[in-house]
PDB file of C-alpha atoms in Angstrom:
ATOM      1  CA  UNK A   1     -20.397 153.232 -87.454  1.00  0.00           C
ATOM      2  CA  UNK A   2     -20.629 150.330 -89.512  1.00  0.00           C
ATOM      3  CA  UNK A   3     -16.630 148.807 -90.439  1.00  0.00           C
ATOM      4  CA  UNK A   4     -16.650 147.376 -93.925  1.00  0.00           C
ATOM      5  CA  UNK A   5     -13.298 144.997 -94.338  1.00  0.00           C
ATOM      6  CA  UNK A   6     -13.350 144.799 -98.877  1.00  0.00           C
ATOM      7  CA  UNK A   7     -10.700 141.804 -99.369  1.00  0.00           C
ATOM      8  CA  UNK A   8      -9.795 142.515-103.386  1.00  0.00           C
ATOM      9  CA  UNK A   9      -6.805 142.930-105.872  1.00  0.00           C
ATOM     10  CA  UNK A  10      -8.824 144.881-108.328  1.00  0.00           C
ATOM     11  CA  UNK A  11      -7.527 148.519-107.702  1.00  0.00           C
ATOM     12  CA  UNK A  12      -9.594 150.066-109.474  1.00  0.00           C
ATOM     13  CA  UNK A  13     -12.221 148.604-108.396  1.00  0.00           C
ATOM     14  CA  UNK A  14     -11.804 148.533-104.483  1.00  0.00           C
ATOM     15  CA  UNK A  15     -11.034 152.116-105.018  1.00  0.00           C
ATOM     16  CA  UNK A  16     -14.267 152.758-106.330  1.00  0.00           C
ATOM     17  CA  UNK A  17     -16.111 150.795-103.881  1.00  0.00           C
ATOM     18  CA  UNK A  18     -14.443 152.088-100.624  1.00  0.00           C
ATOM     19  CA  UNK A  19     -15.390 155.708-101.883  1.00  0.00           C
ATOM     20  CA  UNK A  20     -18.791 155.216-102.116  1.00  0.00           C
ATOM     21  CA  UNK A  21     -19.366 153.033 -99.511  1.00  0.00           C
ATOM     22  CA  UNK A  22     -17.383 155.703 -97.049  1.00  0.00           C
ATOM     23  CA  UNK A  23     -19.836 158.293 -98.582  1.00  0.00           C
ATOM     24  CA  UNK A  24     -22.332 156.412 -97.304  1.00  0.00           C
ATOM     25  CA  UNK A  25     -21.287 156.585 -93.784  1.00  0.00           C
ATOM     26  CA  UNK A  26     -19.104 152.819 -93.542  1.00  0.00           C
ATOM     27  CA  UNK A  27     -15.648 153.041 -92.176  1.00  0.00           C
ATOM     28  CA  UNK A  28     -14.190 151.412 -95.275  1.00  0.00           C
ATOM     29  CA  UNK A  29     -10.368 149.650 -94.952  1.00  0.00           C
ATOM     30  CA  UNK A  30      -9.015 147.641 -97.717  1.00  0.00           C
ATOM     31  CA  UNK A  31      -6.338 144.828 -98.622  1.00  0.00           C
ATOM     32  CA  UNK A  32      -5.623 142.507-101.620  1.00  0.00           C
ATOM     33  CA  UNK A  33      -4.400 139.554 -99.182  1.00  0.00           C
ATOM     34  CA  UNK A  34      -6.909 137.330 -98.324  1.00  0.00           C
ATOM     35  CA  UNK A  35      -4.740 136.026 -95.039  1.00  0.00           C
ATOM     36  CA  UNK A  36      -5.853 139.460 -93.363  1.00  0.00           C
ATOM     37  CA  UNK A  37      -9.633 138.648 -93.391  1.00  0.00           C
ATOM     38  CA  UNK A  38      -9.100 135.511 -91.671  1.00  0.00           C
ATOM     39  CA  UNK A  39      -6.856 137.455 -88.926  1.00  0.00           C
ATOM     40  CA  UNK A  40      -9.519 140.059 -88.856  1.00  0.00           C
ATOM     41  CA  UNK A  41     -12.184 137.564 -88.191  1.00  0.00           C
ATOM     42  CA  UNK A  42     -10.154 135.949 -85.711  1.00  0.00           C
ATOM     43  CA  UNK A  43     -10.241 139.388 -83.637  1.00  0.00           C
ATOM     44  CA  UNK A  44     -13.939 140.131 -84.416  1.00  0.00           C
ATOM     45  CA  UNK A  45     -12.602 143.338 -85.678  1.00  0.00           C
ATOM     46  CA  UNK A  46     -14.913 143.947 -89.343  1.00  0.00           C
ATOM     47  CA  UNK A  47     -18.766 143.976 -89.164  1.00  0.00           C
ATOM     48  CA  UNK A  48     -18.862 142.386 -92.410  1.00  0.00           C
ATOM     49  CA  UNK A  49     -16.402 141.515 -94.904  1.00  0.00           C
ATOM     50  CA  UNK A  50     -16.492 141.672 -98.807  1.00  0.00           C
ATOM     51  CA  UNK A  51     -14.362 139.283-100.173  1.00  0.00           C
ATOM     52  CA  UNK A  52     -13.585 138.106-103.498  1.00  0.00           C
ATOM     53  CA  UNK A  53     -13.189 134.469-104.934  1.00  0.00           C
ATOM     54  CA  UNK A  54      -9.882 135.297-107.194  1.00  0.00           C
ATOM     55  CA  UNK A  55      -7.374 136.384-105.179  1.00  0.00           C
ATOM     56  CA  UNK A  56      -3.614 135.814-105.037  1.00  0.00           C
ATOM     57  CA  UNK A  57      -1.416 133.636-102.588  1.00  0.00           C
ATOM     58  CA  UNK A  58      -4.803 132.276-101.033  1.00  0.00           C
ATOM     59  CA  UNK A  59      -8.291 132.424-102.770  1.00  0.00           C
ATOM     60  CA  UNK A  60     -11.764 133.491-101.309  1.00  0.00           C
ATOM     61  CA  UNK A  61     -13.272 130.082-100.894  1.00  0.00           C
ATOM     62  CA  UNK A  62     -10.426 128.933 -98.774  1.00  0.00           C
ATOM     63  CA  UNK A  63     -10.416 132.220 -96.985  1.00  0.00           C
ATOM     64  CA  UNK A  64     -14.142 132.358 -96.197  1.00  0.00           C
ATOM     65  CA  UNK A  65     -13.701 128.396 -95.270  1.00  0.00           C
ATOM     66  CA  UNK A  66     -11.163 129.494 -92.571  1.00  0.00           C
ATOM     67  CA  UNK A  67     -12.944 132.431 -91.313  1.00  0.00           C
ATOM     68  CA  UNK A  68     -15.900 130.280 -90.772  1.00  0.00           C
ATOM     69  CA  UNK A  69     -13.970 128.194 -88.820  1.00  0.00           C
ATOM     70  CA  UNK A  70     -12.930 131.675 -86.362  1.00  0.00           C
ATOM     71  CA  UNK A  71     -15.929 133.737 -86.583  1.00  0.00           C
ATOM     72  CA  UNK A  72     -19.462 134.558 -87.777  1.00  0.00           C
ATOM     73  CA  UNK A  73     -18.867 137.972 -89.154  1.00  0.00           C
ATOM     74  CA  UNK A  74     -21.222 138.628 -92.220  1.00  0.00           C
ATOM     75  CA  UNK A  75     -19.382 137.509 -95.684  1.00  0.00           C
ATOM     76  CA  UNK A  76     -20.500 138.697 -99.007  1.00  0.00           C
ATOM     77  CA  UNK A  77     -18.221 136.889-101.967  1.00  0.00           C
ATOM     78  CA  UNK A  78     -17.636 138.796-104.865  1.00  0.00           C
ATOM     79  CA  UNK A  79     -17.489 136.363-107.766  1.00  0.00           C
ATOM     80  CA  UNK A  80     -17.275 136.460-111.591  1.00  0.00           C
ATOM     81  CA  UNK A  81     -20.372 136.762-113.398  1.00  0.00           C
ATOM     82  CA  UNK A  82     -22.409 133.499-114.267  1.00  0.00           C
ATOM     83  CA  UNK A  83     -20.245 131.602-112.177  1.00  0.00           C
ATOM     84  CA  UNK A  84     -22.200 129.580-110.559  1.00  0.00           C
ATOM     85  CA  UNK A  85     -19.795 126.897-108.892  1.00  0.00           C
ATOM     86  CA  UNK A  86     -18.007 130.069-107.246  1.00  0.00           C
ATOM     87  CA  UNK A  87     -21.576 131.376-105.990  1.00  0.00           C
ATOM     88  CA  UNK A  88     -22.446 127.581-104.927  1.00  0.00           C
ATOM     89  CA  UNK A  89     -18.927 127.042-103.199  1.00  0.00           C
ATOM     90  CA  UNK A  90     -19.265 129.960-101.036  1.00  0.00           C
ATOM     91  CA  UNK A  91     -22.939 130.227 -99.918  1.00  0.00           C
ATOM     92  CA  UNK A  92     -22.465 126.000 -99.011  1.00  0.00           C
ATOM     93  CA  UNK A  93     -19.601 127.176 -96.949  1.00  0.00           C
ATOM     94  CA  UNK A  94     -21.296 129.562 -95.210  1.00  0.00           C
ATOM     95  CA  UNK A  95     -20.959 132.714 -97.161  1.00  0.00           C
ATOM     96  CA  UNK A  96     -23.748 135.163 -96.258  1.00  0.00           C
ATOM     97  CA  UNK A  97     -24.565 136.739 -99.950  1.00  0.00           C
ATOM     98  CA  UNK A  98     -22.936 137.219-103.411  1.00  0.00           C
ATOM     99  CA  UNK A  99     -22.582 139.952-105.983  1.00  0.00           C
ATOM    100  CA  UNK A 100     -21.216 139.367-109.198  1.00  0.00           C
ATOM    101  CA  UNK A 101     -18.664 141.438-110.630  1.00  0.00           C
ATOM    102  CA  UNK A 102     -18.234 143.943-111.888  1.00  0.00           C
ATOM    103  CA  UNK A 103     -20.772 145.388-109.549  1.00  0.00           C
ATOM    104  CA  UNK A 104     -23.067 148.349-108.427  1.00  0.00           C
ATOM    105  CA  UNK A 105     -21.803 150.280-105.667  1.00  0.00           C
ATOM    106  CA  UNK A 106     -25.500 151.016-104.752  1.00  0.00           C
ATOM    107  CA  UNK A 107     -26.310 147.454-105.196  1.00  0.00           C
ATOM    108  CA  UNK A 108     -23.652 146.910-102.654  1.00  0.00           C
ATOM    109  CA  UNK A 109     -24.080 149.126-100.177  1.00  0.00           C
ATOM    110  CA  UNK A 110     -28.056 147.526-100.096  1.00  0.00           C
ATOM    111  CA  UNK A 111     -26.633 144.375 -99.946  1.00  0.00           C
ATOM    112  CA  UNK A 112     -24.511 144.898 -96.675  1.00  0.00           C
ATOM    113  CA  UNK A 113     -27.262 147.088 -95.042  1.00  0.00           C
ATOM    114  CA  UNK A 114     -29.859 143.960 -95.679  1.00  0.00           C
ATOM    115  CA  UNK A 115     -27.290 141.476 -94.399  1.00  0.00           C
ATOM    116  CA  UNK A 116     -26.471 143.271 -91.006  1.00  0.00           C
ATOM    117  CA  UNK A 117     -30.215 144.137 -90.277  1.00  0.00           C
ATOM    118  CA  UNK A 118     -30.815 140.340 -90.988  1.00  0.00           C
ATOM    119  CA  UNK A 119     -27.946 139.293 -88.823  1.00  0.00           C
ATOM    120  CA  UNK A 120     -27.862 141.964 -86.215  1.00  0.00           C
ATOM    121  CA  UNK A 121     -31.728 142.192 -85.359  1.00  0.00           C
ATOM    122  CA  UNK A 122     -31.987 146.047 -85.967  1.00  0.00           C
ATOM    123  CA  UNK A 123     -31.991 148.312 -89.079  1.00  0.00           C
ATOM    124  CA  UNK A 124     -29.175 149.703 -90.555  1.00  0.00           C
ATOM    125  CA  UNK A 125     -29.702 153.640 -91.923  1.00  0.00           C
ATOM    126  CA  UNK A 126     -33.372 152.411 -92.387  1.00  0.00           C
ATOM    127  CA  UNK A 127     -34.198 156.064 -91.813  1.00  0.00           C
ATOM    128  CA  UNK A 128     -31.997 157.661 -94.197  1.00  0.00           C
ATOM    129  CA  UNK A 129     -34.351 158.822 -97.109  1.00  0.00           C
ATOM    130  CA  UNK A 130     -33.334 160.768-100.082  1.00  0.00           C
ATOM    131  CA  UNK A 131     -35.870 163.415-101.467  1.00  0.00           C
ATOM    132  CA  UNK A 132     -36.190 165.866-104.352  1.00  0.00           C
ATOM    133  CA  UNK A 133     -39.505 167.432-104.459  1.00  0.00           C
ATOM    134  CA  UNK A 134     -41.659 164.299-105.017  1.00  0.00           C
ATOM    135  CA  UNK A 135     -38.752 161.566-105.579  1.00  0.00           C
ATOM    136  CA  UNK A 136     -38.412 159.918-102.507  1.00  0.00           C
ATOM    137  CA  UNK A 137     -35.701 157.022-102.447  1.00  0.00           C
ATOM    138  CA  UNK A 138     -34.926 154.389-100.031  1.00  0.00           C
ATOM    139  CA  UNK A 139     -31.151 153.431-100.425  1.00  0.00           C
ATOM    140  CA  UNK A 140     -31.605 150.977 -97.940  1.00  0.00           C
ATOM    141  CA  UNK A 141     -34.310 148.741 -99.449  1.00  0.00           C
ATOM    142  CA  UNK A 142     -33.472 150.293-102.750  1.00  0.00           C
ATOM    143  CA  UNK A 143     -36.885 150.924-103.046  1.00  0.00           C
ATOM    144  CA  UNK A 144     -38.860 154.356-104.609  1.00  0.00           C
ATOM    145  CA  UNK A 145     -41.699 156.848-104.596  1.00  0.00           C
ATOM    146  CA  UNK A 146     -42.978 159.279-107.059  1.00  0.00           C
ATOM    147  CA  UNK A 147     -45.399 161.377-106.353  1.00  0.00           C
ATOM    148  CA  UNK A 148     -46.380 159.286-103.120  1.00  0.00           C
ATOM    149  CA  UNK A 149     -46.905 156.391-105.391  1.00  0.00           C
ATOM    150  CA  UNK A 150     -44.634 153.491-105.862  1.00  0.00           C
ATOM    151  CA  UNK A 151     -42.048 153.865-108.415  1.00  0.00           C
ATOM    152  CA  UNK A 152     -41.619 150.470-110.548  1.00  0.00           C
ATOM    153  CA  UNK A 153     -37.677 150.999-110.844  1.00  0.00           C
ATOM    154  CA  UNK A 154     -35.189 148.354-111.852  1.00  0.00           C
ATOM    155  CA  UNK A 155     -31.628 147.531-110.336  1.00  0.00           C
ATOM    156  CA  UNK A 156     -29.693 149.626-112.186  1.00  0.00           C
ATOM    157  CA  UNK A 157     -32.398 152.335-113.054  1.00  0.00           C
ATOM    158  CA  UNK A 158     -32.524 152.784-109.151  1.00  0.00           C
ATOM    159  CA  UNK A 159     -28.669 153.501-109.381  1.00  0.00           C
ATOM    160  CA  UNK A 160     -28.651 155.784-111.726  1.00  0.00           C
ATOM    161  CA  UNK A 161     -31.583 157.477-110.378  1.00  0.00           C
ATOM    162  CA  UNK A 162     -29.793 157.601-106.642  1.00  0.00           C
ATOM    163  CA  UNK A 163     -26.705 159.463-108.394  1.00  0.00           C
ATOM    164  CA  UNK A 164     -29.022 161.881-109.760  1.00  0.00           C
ATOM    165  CA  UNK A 165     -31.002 162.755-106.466  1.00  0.00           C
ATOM    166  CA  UNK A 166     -27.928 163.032-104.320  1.00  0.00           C
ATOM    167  CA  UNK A 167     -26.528 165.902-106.768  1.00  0.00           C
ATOM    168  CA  UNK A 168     -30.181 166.903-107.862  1.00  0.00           C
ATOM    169  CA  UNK A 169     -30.186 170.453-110.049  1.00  0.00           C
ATOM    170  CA  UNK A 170     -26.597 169.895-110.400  1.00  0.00           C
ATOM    171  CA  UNK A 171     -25.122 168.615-113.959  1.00  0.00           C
ATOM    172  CA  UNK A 172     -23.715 164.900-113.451  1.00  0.00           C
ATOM    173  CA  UNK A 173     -21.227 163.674-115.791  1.00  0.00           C
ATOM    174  CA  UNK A 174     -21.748 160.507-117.821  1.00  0.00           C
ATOM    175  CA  UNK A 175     -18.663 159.421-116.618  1.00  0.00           C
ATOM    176  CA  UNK A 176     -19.309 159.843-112.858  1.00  0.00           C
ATOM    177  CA  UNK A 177     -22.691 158.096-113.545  1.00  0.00           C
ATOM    178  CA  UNK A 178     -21.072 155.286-114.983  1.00  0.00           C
ATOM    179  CA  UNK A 179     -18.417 154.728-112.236  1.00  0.00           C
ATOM    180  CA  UNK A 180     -21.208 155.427-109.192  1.00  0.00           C
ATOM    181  CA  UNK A 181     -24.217 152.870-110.774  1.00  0.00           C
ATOM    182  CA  UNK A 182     -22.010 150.202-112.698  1.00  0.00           C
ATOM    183  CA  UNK A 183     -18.580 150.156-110.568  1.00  0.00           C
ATOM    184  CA  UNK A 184     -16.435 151.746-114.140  1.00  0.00           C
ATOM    185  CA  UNK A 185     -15.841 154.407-116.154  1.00  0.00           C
ATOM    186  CA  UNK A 186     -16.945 154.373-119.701  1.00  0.00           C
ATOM    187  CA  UNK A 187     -16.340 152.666-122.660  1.00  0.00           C
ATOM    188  CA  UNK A 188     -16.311 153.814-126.626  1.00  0.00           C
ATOM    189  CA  UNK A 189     -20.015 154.247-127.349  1.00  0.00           C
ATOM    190  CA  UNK A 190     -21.207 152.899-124.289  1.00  0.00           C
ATOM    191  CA  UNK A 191     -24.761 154.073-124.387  1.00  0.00           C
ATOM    192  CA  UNK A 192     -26.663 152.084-121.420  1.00  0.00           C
ATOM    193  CA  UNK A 193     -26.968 155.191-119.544  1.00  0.00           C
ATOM    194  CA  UNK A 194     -28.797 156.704-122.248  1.00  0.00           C
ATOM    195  CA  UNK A 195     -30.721 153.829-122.227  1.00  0.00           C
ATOM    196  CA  UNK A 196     -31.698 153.569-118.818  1.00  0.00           C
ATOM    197  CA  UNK A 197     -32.313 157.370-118.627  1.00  0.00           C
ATOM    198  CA  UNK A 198     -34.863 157.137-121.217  1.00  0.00           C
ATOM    199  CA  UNK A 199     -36.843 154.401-119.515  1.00  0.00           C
ATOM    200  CA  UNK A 200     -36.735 156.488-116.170  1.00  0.00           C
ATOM    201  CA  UNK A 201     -38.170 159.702-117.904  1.00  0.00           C
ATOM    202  CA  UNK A 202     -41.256 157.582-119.029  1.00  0.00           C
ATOM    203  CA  UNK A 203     -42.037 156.389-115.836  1.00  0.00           C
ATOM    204  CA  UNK A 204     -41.633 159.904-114.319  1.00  0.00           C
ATOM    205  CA  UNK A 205     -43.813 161.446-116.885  1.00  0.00           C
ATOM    206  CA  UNK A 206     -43.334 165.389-118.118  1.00  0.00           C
ATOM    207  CA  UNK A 207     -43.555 168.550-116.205  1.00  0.00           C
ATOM    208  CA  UNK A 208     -46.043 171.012-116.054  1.00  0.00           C
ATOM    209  CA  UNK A 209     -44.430 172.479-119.202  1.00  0.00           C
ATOM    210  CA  UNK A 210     -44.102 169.806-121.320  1.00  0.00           C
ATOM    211  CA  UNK A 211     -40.131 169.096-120.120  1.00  0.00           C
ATOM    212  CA  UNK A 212     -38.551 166.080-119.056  1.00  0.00           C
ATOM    213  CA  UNK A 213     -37.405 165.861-115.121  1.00  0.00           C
ATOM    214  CA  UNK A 214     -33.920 164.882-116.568  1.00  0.00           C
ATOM    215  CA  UNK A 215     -32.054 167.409-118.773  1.00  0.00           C
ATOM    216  CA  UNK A 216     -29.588 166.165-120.658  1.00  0.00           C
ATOM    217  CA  UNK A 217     -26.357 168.345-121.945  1.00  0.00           C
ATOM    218  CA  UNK A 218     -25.109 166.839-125.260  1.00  0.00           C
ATOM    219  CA  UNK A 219     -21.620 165.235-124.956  1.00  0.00           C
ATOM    220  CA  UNK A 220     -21.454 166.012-120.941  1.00  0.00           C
ATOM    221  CA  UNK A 221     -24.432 164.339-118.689  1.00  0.00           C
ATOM    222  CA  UNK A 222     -27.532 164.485-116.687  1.00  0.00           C
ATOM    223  CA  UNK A 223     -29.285 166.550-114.526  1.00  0.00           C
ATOM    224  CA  UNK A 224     -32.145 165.810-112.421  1.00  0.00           C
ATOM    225  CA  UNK A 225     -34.491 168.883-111.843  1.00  0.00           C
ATOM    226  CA  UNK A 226     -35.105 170.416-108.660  1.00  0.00           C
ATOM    227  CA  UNK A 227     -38.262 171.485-107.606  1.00  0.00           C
ATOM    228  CA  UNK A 228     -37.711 175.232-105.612  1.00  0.00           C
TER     229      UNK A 228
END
């Protein structure tokens, strides 16, 4: 199994992360000292290591400039969004990819699986497929089919649409949708998952009676209809 070393203060966040990323099948451990990842790298311990730019006593781009200097192990920085001299810094020092924060999970978890088939030569859960009647999804290339025909899916409709199929005829909550796709919990009239629901309906089309593949339960979530 595939160790993930997450270097990040962000509690809440790292706690989100590790969970679905040990769902996935990664052995997941987790610090907020930056120091560790370059003693990890030094004993080729991690596969790959997520690490991100602000961090106390030491930041990332020192960090990943040290661990360079000890080992080859896969780096993804996490960095603040539309930072571009953090995202710069990092890939010039040898950083292997970067997500911006706050970040998908699922976008994540394709981003590591990408990295280690580049870097190890062989694919990484490239078989894993996940299927509800016609809905076939690819985590790993974060790619889709409907109905044996591409599905034209966006970054974050692809999230959403992966919480959905892994609990498929089961009621989601808005909540758990939120903190699975976008890395949080909800805000005060947050409605992007409404949003984003609405433009996955139209590309799935209606059922044979006139219904939408996604019910929705006022006030509580989602559910994605299962064919029996």
């Amino acid at each position: 199994m595939t160790r993930v070393l997450l270097i990040d203060d962000d509690t809440e966040l790292t706690s989100l992360l590790s969970e679905y990323l040990t769902e996935e099948g990664f052995i997941v451990e987790t610090t907020d000292d930056a120091r560790l990842g370059i003693a990890d790298a030094a004993g080729n311990s991690a596969d790959i290591i997520i690490l991100d730019v602000m961090m106390p006593r030491m930041n990332g781009i020192d960090a990943l400039q040290r661990i360079r200097r000890l080992s080859n192990v896969p780096v993804i920085m996490l960095t603040a969004k539309g930072d571009d001299v953090d995202r710069i810094s990092g890939l010039n020092l040898g950083a292997d990819d970067y997500v911006a924060k706050p970040c998908s999970p699922g976008e994540l978890a394709a981003r590591i699986r990408a990295i280690l088939r580049r870097t190890a030569g062989k694919t990484v859960d490239d078989a894993e497929l996940l299927k509800s009647g016609d809905l076939v999804l690819r985590p790993s290339s974060r790619t889709a089919e409907w109905k044996r025909q591409a599905l034209d899916l966006t970054g974050t409709e692809f999230s959403i649409l992966e919480v959905l199929v892994r609990q498929a005829g089961h009621l989601v909550a808005k909540e758990e949708i939120s903190r699975r796709a976008f890395g949080r919990g909800l805000t005060p009239f947050d409605r992007r998952i409404d949003v984003h629901i609405s433009s996955v309906r139209q590309k799935l089309g209606l059922r044979s009676d006139g219904s939408s593949w996604i019910k929705s339960v006022r006030g509580q979530g989602y559910q994605l209809v299962q064919e029996t």
